[in-house]
Amino acid sequence: MSSKIARCRLSVVVSATLLAASLSWGAPVFAQGASDGQSANASADGGYQLPPEALQAIVDAPRPPRLLLSPQRDLVAFLQTPALPSIAEVSQPELKLGGIRINPKTYSTSRASFVTDLWLKPVDGGDEQRIAGLPEPLSLASLLWSPDQRHIAFSQVDVRAGEVQLWIVDVATRQARRLLAQPLNAVVGNGFEWMPDSAGLLVRLRQPGDLPQDAGIPAGPNVQETGAGGTVQQLRTYQDLLRSEQDARVFAHYMTSQLARVALDGTVSPIGAPGLTTSATMSPDGRHILRQQIDRPFSYLVPYTRFPRRIEVVGLDGKVQHTVATLPLVEGLPVGNDAVPTGKRSVAWRSDAPATLAWVEAQDGGDPAREVAVRDIVYMQAAPFRGQPQVLAELSMRYAGTQWGSGDLALLTEYWWKTRRIREWRLQPDGGDAVLVRDGSYEDRYADPGMAVTMPDATGNSRLLIASDGNSIYRIGDGASEEGDRPFLDRQNLADGSTTRLFHSQAPYYESPSAVLDADATRLLTSRETQTEPANYVVRNLQATADDAAPVPLTAFEHPTPQLRDVQKELVRFKRKDGVDLTGTLYLPAGYDAKRDGPLPMLMWAYPGEFKSADAASQVTDSPYRFNAIGYWGPQAFLAMGYAVFADVSMPIIGEGDAEPNDTYIEQLVASAEAAIDEAVRRGVADRRRVAIGGHSYGAFMTGNLLAHSRLFAAGIARSGAYNRTLTPFGFQAEERNYWQAQDTYLQMSPFNYAGDIKDPILLIHGEEDNNSGTFPMQSERMFAAIKGLGGNARLVMLPKESHGYRARESILHMLYETNAWLDTYVKNRPAEDAAR
């Protein structure tokens, strides 16, 4: 590593539920295999169905508002989360172009959830401050405080008018007004950001013009070509891509916007000509704009983020001051999860300097297979961008990002996915040596020092919060330990590495720092909860005496599901047969006693994870003191129906050293599931014959494999999964090898190939318009057809207008109806002859 320094790229590490009265659910005809002579009835149930009232109550439980802290940390904006939209709202027309989904009427992203109420409140107490003049009905999409805190800007999506409007709130008078008559283009991003001086906003205006019409007569074939002498490249299975030249013309129409500056009196000053702008950010001094625009040729293989791009610095007059980069189309990358594109990437303003760009360039062709001493070089260049770029750091791993503080202090992170290694360096951007701050595995949660605390400066740019000694920073972390997560706030001296703990969550609370409220870190905003009390925000004085140390409440959100207040929860630890420690959170219905009531039917829910060490895989990943949140998305809802629930069960897939985790995926998966069942049975809370397994996405893939390779479970619930890995041939989840490099692994991991071995009933649920890479709806359709054709027992539920996560109230209720019916039939009331198998 050079004297200028080091590397990082923490993007991968960052560290991701929503997740008894019984209502008759009719007599659905479950899809049976040929063995009993029945076949699937595509419309046996007839429309959306309702689950029992106990599950309906969970869906309709009130939601707390979200909080957005002001720049000066003395005011909070409350944003009320809306109720679930109806299927009519979810079914609004949308375009699927270039890897994104567009509302063609409003020129904004589709499938957004809107804020329906907005108000303010002082952090130090006082009454709620209502805002007059808000649009009715309020459909707020994005909100930003001005750097000087005098105003709040927000976008209002008016579906009736077919536009995204820019509104502004005067904080002193608490009066809202529409700022701009022209509509915004919010197809990508907010469509607006504040100028650093708070005197106006930089916006992207929607361009007038007719939508390109399709004559319905093809102009010719749609042609794609690899080119001669192509290299091996990874190409993920993306959704919603362009498919024709007509698609390309329509996409260009919706992406075109006019950059402009808008003053607080509504005066509009256009900046340059309209273009296919994907981002535009002001320099901290307010004199330059970093603009990115896409160019042709477009691609039918990748989303717009891989299209050719021009990255330029333009002035407020629209004139190009500097061309940062002209980047080509990227239709693939070298093999491996550490692969990156060549050329300049991660181009951004240095937040602590008036107008200095920083970016990174790969030195190994973006190919992790090449053996080189320097992988990435980080450069800087200051306005007027005529001098040679300065080298900030030469990195032996991949760049993850920089947190800027001052000319004397910045934190730069680098990582290497293959080994899960992470390094963090203290830099002196204006000149000086680098100091290594952290070097370890990002899988090691117990050793994680936490994320450095930042605060907005006077221009609204985020910068490291540096203590008065000039050498210390503050960190907020999860505080993972064998006792569970205990969040903390630390002050770390970067000169000698010493750490002082300023706050540590204490039992019986789970209390997580949300924000440092002042430059000296003497006051702290935290989110505080217990098993029976939902999270509420409190203010702590970290310098108070013991008598005055009690936190001051900011909010008083009530329990959303008081009927389930007394459910029981325990963080459970147990061992796999190979000695790996596993964890899970065991929930039991209120008032249940194992000795008195005997074992229950149980729903187990999990999501596998890959690890490079058994030690990391064995670490505890939850807290026994977290609120018993009973939502509709995860399995906890079925506590209301009398089930035991084993949630977030560890399913680690470990490959230490040079071993690939997935080469022993099946063996490790089954061993983890077996250990979890054994532990629940040992505790007397579960009936071994009546355990179901379920999961969403990769958890659905897990469910298919567990049913295909074991007889541990009475039934399975698989939502929005992928089951045939030959349909994701260039990698999936954490697997970086392609199908042709690891055919046996791809084939063995595909439950589709073992559909005939699935002897226990499986419920497959999938959104008909799934937009997630790899989980095409066809995956569930083909899996169902295979099980049906081979004599198995399955039911396929395709939810109209839904993508990877389901949004409509009708869809959520029907999902619960189907799940409850399946569990009741094949788990709770499992036939004795089937249980005896």
Tab-separated table of C-alpha atoms in Angstrom, residues 100 185 187-191 204 251 255-257 259 275-281 290-295 304-311:
chain	number	residue	atom	x	y	z
A	100	ILE	CA	-37.385	0.218	-13.870
A	185	ASN	CA	-39.757	14.247	-13.665
A	187	VAL	CA	-38.808	8.558	-13.005
A	188	VAL	CA	-35.353	8.207	-11.402
A	189	GLY	CA	-34.695	9.794	-8.004
A	190	ASN	CA	-36.580	12.551	-6.184
A	191	GLY	CA	-36.502	15.051	-9.011
A	204	ARG	CA	-35.512	18.014	-13.015
A	251	PHE	CA	-37.977	4.867	-22.438
A	255	MET	CA	-36.235	9.693	-19.030
A	256	THR	CA	-35.827	13.101	-20.673
A	257	SER	CA	-35.869	16.012	-18.246
A	259	LEU	CA	-32.406	20.619	-15.336
A	275	GLY	CA	-31.330	15.300	-21.693
A	276	LEU	CA	-31.480	11.763	-20.359
A	277	THR	CA	-30.281	12.837	-16.919
A	278	THR	CA	-30.068	10.165	-14.231
A	279	SER	CA	-28.502	12.272	-11.466
A	280	ALA	CA	-27.468	15.862	-10.758
A	281	THR	CA	-25.805	17.019	-7.526
A	290	LEU	CA	-22.100	16.936	-11.256
A	291	ARG	CA	-24.420	15.562	-13.926
A	292	GLN	CA	-24.760	12.035	-15.254
A	293	GLN	CA	-26.617	11.294	-18.476
A	294	ILE	CA	-27.151	8.056	-20.369
A	295	ASP	CA	-26.515	7.690	-24.090
A	304	TYR	CA	-30.280	1.529	-17.702
A	305	THR	CA	-27.640	1.724	-14.957
A	306	ARG	CA	-25.331	-0.198	-17.315
A	307	PHE	CA	-26.060	1.964	-20.392
A	308	PRO	CA	-23.340	4.269	-21.805
A	309	ARG	CA	-22.934	7.353	-19.614
A	310	ARG	CA	-21.474	10.819	-19.763
A	311	ILE	CA	-20.342	12.248	-16.438
